[in-house]
PDB file of C-alpha atoms in Angstrom:
ATOM      1  CA  UNK A  27       0.000   0.000   0.000  1.00  0.00           C
ATOM      2  CA  UNK A  28       1.308   3.458  -0.896  1.00  0.00           C
ATOM      3  CA  UNK A  29       1.997   5.684   2.091  1.00  0.00           C
ATOM      4  CA  UNK A  30      -0.573   8.472   2.319  1.00  0.00           C
ATOM      5  CA  UNK A  31       0.558  11.691   0.727  1.00  0.00           C
ATOM      6  CA  UNK A  32       2.862  10.190  -1.865  1.00  0.00           C
ATOM      7  CA  UNK A  33       2.254  11.501  -5.352  1.00  0.00           C
ATOM      8  CA  UNK A  34       4.359  12.193  -8.435  1.00  0.00           C
ATOM      9  CA  UNK A  35       5.141  15.764  -7.336  1.00  0.00           C
ATOM     10  CA  UNK A  36       6.290  14.769  -3.856  1.00  0.00           C
ATOM     11  CA  UNK A  37       8.352  11.905  -5.267  1.00  0.00           C
ATOM     12  CA  UNK A  38       9.952  14.226  -7.825  1.00  0.00           C
ATOM     13  CA  UNK A  39      10.877  16.713  -5.100  1.00  0.00           C
ATOM     14  CA  UNK A  40      12.313  13.925  -2.934  1.00  0.00           C
ATOM     15  CA  UNK A  41      14.185  12.595  -5.962  1.00  0.00           C
ATOM     16  CA  UNK A  42      15.678  16.047  -6.550  1.00  0.00           C
ATOM     17  CA  UNK A  43      16.778  16.243  -2.912  1.00  0.00           C
ATOM     18  CA  UNK A  44      18.276  12.777  -3.209  1.00  0.00           C
ATOM     19  CA  UNK A  45      20.127  13.826  -6.375  1.00  0.00           C
ATOM     20  CA  UNK A  46      21.675  16.749  -4.503  1.00  0.00           C
ATOM     21  CA  UNK A  47      22.766  14.411  -1.706  1.00  0.00           C
ATOM     22  CA  UNK A  48      24.117  11.402  -3.613  1.00  0.00           C
ATOM     23  CA  UNK A  49      24.382  12.515  -7.247  1.00  0.00           C
ATOM     24  CA  UNK A  50      21.891  12.436 -10.083  1.00  0.00           C
ATOM     25  CA  UNK A  51      23.266   9.179 -11.482  1.00  0.00           C
ATOM     26  CA  UNK A  52      22.420   7.400  -8.220  1.00  0.00           C
ATOM     27  CA  UNK A  53      18.736   8.331  -8.272  1.00  0.00           C
ATOM     28  CA  UNK A  54      16.443   5.380  -8.940  1.00  0.00           C
ATOM     29  CA  UNK A  55      12.920   4.369  -8.013  1.00  0.00           C
ATOM     30  CA  UNK A  56      14.486   1.791  -5.669  1.00  0.00           C
ATOM     31  CA  UNK A  57      16.528   4.452  -3.875  1.00  0.00           C
ATOM     32  CA  UNK A  58      13.419   6.601  -3.565  1.00  0.00           C
ATOM     33  CA  UNK A  59      11.409   3.682  -2.150  1.00  0.00           C
ATOM     34  CA  UNK A  60      14.113   3.173   0.503  1.00  0.00           C
ATOM     35  CA  UNK A  61      13.893   6.871   1.381  1.00  0.00           C
ATOM     36  CA  UNK A  62      10.140   6.557   2.060  1.00  0.00           C
ATOM     37  CA  UNK A  63      10.413   3.054   3.516  1.00  0.00           C
ATOM     38  CA  UNK A  64       7.918   1.645   1.017  1.00  0.00           C
ATOM     39  CA  UNK A  65       8.039  -1.168  -1.498  1.00  0.00           C
ATOM     40  CA  UNK A  66       9.318  -0.226  -4.961  1.00  0.00           C
ATOM     41  CA  UNK A  67       6.151  -1.545  -6.590  1.00  0.00           C
ATOM     42  CA  UNK A  68       4.045   0.938  -4.621  1.00  0.00           C
ATOM     43  CA  UNK A  69       5.761   3.854  -6.386  1.00  0.00           C
ATOM     44  CA  UNK A  70       4.883   2.595  -9.848  1.00  0.00           C
ATOM     45  CA  UNK A  71       1.376   3.996  -9.500  1.00  0.00           C
ATOM     46  CA  UNK A  72       3.049   7.435  -9.567  1.00  0.00           C
ATOM     47  CA  UNK A  73       6.164   6.861 -11.685  1.00  0.00           C
ATOM     48  CA  UNK A  74       6.698   4.712 -14.767  1.00  0.00           C
ATOM     49  CA  UNK A  75      10.327   3.871 -14.008  1.00  0.00           C
ATOM     50  CA  UNK A  76      13.666   5.445 -13.067  1.00  0.00           C
ATOM     51  CA  UNK A  77      13.902   7.200 -16.443  1.00  0.00           C
ATOM     52  CA  UNK A  78      10.537   8.840 -15.806  1.00  0.00           C
ATOM     53  CA  UNK A  79      11.736   9.938 -12.361  1.00  0.00           C
ATOM     54  CA  UNK A  80      14.932  11.397 -13.822  1.00  0.00           C
ATOM     55  CA  UNK A  81      12.991  13.233 -16.530  1.00  0.00           C
ATOM     56  CA  UNK A  82      10.706  14.706 -13.881  1.00  0.00           C
ATOM     57  CA  UNK A  83      13.717  15.855 -11.847  1.00  0.00           C
ATOM     58  CA  UNK A  84      15.260  17.397 -14.974  1.00  0.00           C
ATOM     59  CA  UNK A  85      12.042  19.304 -15.687  1.00  0.00           C
ATOM     60  CA  UNK A  86      11.888  20.496 -12.075  1.00  0.00           C
ATOM     61  CA  UNK A  87      15.488  21.717 -12.263  1.00  0.00           C
ATOM     62  CA  UNK A  88      14.863  23.527 -15.554  1.00  0.00           C
ATOM     63  CA  UNK A  89      11.788  25.197 -14.025  1.00  0.00           C
ATOM     64  CA  UNK A  90      13.716  26.280 -10.931  1.00  0.00           C
ATOM     65  CA  UNK A  91      16.574  27.641 -13.026  1.00  0.00           C
ATOM     66  CA  UNK A  92      14.172  29.516 -15.308  1.00  0.00           C
ATOM     67  CA  UNK A  93      12.379  31.069 -12.349  1.00  0.00           C
ATOM     68  CA  UNK A  94      15.657  32.170 -10.762  1.00  0.00           C
ATOM     69  CA  UNK A  95      16.978  33.402 -14.107  1.00  0.00           C
ATOM     70  CA  UNK A  96      13.895  35.504 -14.769  1.00  0.00           C
ATOM     71  CA  UNK A  97      14.107  37.052 -11.308  1.00  0.00           C
ATOM     72  CA  UNK A  98      17.803  37.826 -11.788  1.00  0.00           C
ATOM     73  CA  UNK A  99      17.214  39.462 -15.180  1.00  0.00           C
ATOM     74  CA  UNK A 100      14.371  41.722 -14.094  1.00  0.00           C
ATOM     75  CA  UNK A 101      15.369  45.326 -14.761  1.00  0.00           C
ATOM     76  CA  UNK A 102      18.847  44.456 -16.020  1.00  0.00           C
ATOM     77  CA  UNK A 103      20.491  44.817 -19.420  1.00  0.00           C
ATOM     78  CA  UNK A 104      23.878  44.412 -21.060  1.00  0.00           C
ATOM     79  CA  UNK A 105      26.765  43.171 -18.954  1.00  0.00           C
ATOM     80  CA  UNK A 106      24.702  43.429 -15.770  1.00  0.00           C
ATOM     81  CA  UNK A 107      22.115  41.022 -17.228  1.00  0.00           C
ATOM     82  CA  UNK A 108      24.801  38.701 -18.583  1.00  0.00           C
ATOM     83  CA  UNK A 109      26.539  38.529 -15.201  1.00  0.00           C
ATOM     84  CA  UNK A 110      23.310  38.052 -13.243  1.00  0.00           C
ATOM     85  CA  UNK A 111      22.167  35.228 -15.516  1.00  0.00           C
ATOM     86  CA  UNK A 112      25.554  33.501 -15.467  1.00  0.00           C
ATOM     87  CA  UNK A 113      25.646  33.710 -11.683  1.00  0.00           C
ATOM     88  CA  UNK A 114      22.244  32.025 -11.457  1.00  0.00           C
ATOM     89  CA  UNK A 115      23.679  28.967 -13.212  1.00  0.00           C
ATOM     90  CA  UNK A 116      26.837  28.909 -11.129  1.00  0.00           C
ATOM     91  CA  UNK A 117      25.027  29.450  -7.818  1.00  0.00           C
ATOM     92  CA  UNK A 118      22.360  26.873  -8.644  1.00  0.00           C
ATOM     93  CA  UNK A 119      25.011  24.287  -9.490  1.00  0.00           C
ATOM     94  CA  UNK A 120      26.770  24.924  -6.196  1.00  0.00           C
ATOM     95  CA  UNK A 121      23.573  24.772  -4.148  1.00  0.00           C
ATOM     96  CA  UNK A 122      21.941  21.903  -6.055  1.00  0.00           C
ATOM     97  CA  UNK A 123      24.635  19.810  -7.765  1.00  0.00           C
ATOM     98  CA  UNK A 124      22.337  16.875  -8.456  1.00  0.00           C
ATOM     99  CA  UNK A 125      19.584  19.034  -9.881  1.00  0.00           C
ATOM    100  CA  UNK A 126      22.102  20.934 -11.980  1.00  0.00           C
ATOM    101  CA  UNK A 127      23.281  17.609 -13.421  1.00  0.00           C
ATOM    102  CA  UNK A 128      19.633  16.707 -14.036  1.00  0.00           C
ATOM    103  CA  UNK A 129      19.119  19.924 -16.004  1.00  0.00           C
ATOM    104  CA  UNK A 130      21.670  18.578 -18.495  1.00  0.00           C
ATOM    105  CA  UNK A 131      19.651  15.397 -19.143  1.00  0.00           C
ATOM    106  CA  UNK A 132      18.897  14.868 -22.811  1.00  0.00           C
ATOM    107  CA  UNK A 133      15.133  15.035 -23.196  1.00  0.00           C
ATOM    108  CA  UNK A 134      13.103  13.700 -26.088  1.00  0.00           C
ATOM    109  CA  UNK A 135      12.206  16.475 -28.559  1.00  0.00           C
ATOM    110  CA  UNK A 136       8.561  16.765 -27.488  1.00  0.00           C
ATOM    111  CA  UNK A 137       9.395  16.947 -23.779  1.00  0.00           C
ATOM    112  CA  UNK A 138      12.223  19.409 -24.439  1.00  0.00           C
ATOM    113  CA  UNK A 139       9.960  21.672 -26.489  1.00  0.00           C
ATOM    114  CA  UNK A 140       7.428  21.813 -23.632  1.00  0.00           C
ATOM    115  CA  UNK A 141      10.073  22.322 -20.926  1.00  0.00           C
ATOM    116  CA  UNK A 142      11.461  25.455 -19.314  1.00  0.00           C
ATOM    117  CA  UNK A 143      14.583  24.903 -21.423  1.00  0.00           C
ATOM    118  CA  UNK A 144      12.841  27.003 -24.054  1.00  0.00           C
ATOM    119  CA  UNK A 145      12.580  29.840 -21.499  1.00  0.00           C
ATOM    120  CA  UNK A 146      16.322  29.619 -20.893  1.00  0.00           C
ATOM    121  CA  UNK A 147      17.021  30.171 -24.580  1.00  0.00           C
ATOM    122  CA  UNK A 148      14.566  33.077 -24.675  1.00  0.00           C
ATOM    123  CA  UNK A 149      16.228  34.694 -21.672  1.00  0.00           C
ATOM    124  CA  UNK A 150      19.645  34.368 -23.306  1.00  0.00           C
ATOM    125  CA  UNK A 151      18.255  35.932 -26.457  1.00  0.00           C
ATOM    126  CA  UNK A 152      16.798  38.764 -24.375  1.00  0.00           C
ATOM    127  CA  UNK A 153      20.253  39.396 -22.926  1.00  0.00           C
ATOM    128  CA  UNK A 154      21.735  39.382 -26.428  1.00  0.00           C
ATOM    129  CA  UNK A 155      19.302  42.033 -27.666  1.00  0.00           C
ATOM    130  CA  UNK A 156      21.393  44.453 -25.626  1.00  0.00           C
ATOM    131  CA  UNK A 157      24.386  43.517 -27.779  1.00  0.00           C
ATOM    132  CA  UNK A 158      22.717  44.162 -31.155  1.00  0.00           C
ATOM    133  CA  UNK A 159      23.242  40.675 -32.557  1.00  0.00           C
ATOM    134  CA  UNK A 160      21.114  39.395 -35.423  1.00  0.00           C
ATOM    135  CA  UNK A 161      20.649  35.880 -36.729  1.00  0.00           C
ATOM    136  CA  UNK A 162      22.539  33.629 -37.151  1.00  0.00           C
ATOM    137  CA  UNK A 163      25.005  35.341 -34.809  1.00  0.00           C
ATOM    138  CA  UNK A 164      22.471  35.380 -32.003  1.00  0.00           C
ATOM    139  CA  UNK A 165      22.148  31.585 -32.170  1.00  0.00           C
ATOM    140  CA  UNK A 166      25.942  31.216 -32.218  1.00  0.00           C
ATOM    141  CA  UNK A 167      26.146  33.465 -29.152  1.00  0.00           C
ATOM    142  CA  UNK A 168      23.454  31.515 -27.262  1.00  0.00           C
ATOM    143  CA  UNK A 169      25.409  28.309 -27.886  1.00  0.00           C
ATOM    144  CA  UNK A 170      28.662  29.968 -26.840  1.00  0.00           C
ATOM    145  CA  UNK A 171      27.208  31.324 -23.594  1.00  0.00           C
ATOM    146  CA  UNK A 172      25.652  27.983 -22.689  1.00  0.00           C
ATOM    147  CA  UNK A 173      28.931  26.211 -23.411  1.00  0.00           C
ATOM    148  CA  UNK A 174      31.001  28.638 -21.374  1.00  0.00           C
ATOM    149  CA  UNK A 175      28.626  28.701 -18.401  1.00  0.00           C
ATOM    150  CA  UNK A 176      28.247  24.927 -18.279  1.00  0.00           C
ATOM    151  CA  UNK A 177      31.895  24.232 -19.022  1.00  0.00           C
ATOM    152  CA  UNK A 178      33.189  26.567 -16.326  1.00  0.00           C
ATOM    153  CA  UNK A 179      30.710  25.341 -13.729  1.00  0.00           C
ATOM    154  CA  UNK A 180      31.447  21.688 -14.526  1.00  0.00           C
ATOM    155  CA  UNK A 181      35.210  22.179 -14.270  1.00  0.00           C
ATOM    156  CA  UNK A 182      34.877  24.176 -11.069  1.00  0.00           C
ATOM    157  CA  UNK A 183      32.564  21.632  -9.439  1.00  0.00           C
ATOM    158  CA  UNK A 184      34.894  18.843 -10.459  1.00  0.00           C
ATOM    159  CA  UNK A 185      37.731  20.520  -8.569  1.00  0.00           C
ATOM    160  CA  UNK A 186      39.549  21.656 -11.691  1.00  0.00           C
ATOM    161  CA  UNK A 187      40.364  25.101 -10.290  1.00  0.00           C
ATOM    162  CA  UNK A 188      40.864  24.282  -6.620  1.00  0.00           C
ATOM    163  CA  UNK A 189      44.572  23.504  -6.788  1.00  0.00           C
ATOM    164  CA  UNK A 190      45.951  26.743  -8.223  1.00  0.00           C
ATOM    165  CA  UNK A 191      45.812  30.500  -7.880  1.00  0.00           C
ATOM    166  CA  UNK A 192      44.104  32.802  -8.637  1.00  0.00           C
ATOM    167  CA  UNK A 193      40.809  32.050  -6.938  1.00  0.00           C
ATOM    168  CA  UNK A 194      38.122  30.705  -9.278  1.00  0.00           C
ATOM    169  CA  UNK A 195      35.871  33.699  -8.490  1.00  0.00           C
ATOM    170  CA  UNK A 196      38.499  35.996  -9.971  1.00  0.00           C
ATOM    171  CA  UNK A 197      38.673  33.858 -13.094  1.00  0.00           C
ATOM    172  CA  UNK A 198      34.863  33.744 -13.316  1.00  0.00           C
ATOM    173  CA  UNK A 199      34.735  37.539 -13.241  1.00  0.00           C
ATOM    174  CA  UNK A 200      37.384  37.728 -15.958  1.00  0.00           C
ATOM    175  CA  UNK A 201      35.519  35.201 -18.105  1.00  0.00           C
ATOM    176  CA  UNK A 202      32.328  37.256 -17.852  1.00  0.00           C
ATOM    177  CA  UNK A 203      34.262  40.440 -18.702  1.00  0.00           C
ATOM    178  CA  UNK A 204      35.715  38.681 -21.748  1.00  0.00           C
ATOM    179  CA  UNK A 205      32.275  37.466 -22.859  1.00  0.00           C
ATOM    180  CA  UNK A 206      30.887  40.985 -22.539  1.00  0.00           C
ATOM    181  CA  UNK A 207      33.762  42.377 -24.618  1.00  0.00           C
ATOM    182  CA  UNK A 208      33.335  39.672 -27.256  1.00  0.00           C
ATOM    183  CA  UNK A 209      29.595  40.253 -27.499  1.00  0.00           C
ATOM    184  CA  UNK A 210      30.096  44.017 -27.849  1.00  0.00           C
ATOM    185  CA  UNK A 211      32.651  43.447 -30.615  1.00  0.00           C
ATOM    186  CA  UNK A 212      31.135  40.384 -32.286  1.00  0.00           C
ATOM    187  CA  UNK A 213      33.186  39.543 -35.357  1.00  0.00           C
ATOM    188  CA  UNK A 214      31.607  39.969 -38.775  1.00  0.00           C
ATOM    189  CA  UNK A 215      31.178  36.759 -40.813  1.00  0.00           C
TER     190      UNK A 215
END
């Protein structure tokens, strides 16, 4: 019998918390059942399988990131908007490492199109309007920003910058300065 109060939303939230504690790769329906002290089979009335659980966690993480990104961008433009948005990604990854990993999950095209991932791209494009980029340069810039943000955060979280000076915060600031300069002086094709 399913414990009262368990539903897909509560299980997704618990799965996200578990991902932050033990890593996204370790999240399974079995691990979630142990967390609630219920039989695995009792969770299948709410979740299809571990892939469904991971997809739900990814969608939750994308929603949380989009909400935080929108709040950070409110009233900002140019470098200020770029920095605020980049810091949302970095701070979220530090606070919620498992959820951040979940946000990188490859979703099927239909699920991706209905996810908050679309909002992320729109917010990046809104930032880029302050840099006067047109297509296809705007798409190139969105891909560049996503690559730099994710690459830096992944290296930092993996300890790649912890063994040498200067401090990674100083490098992060310099990276964002360089991105701002590049976007202001975007090379012609």
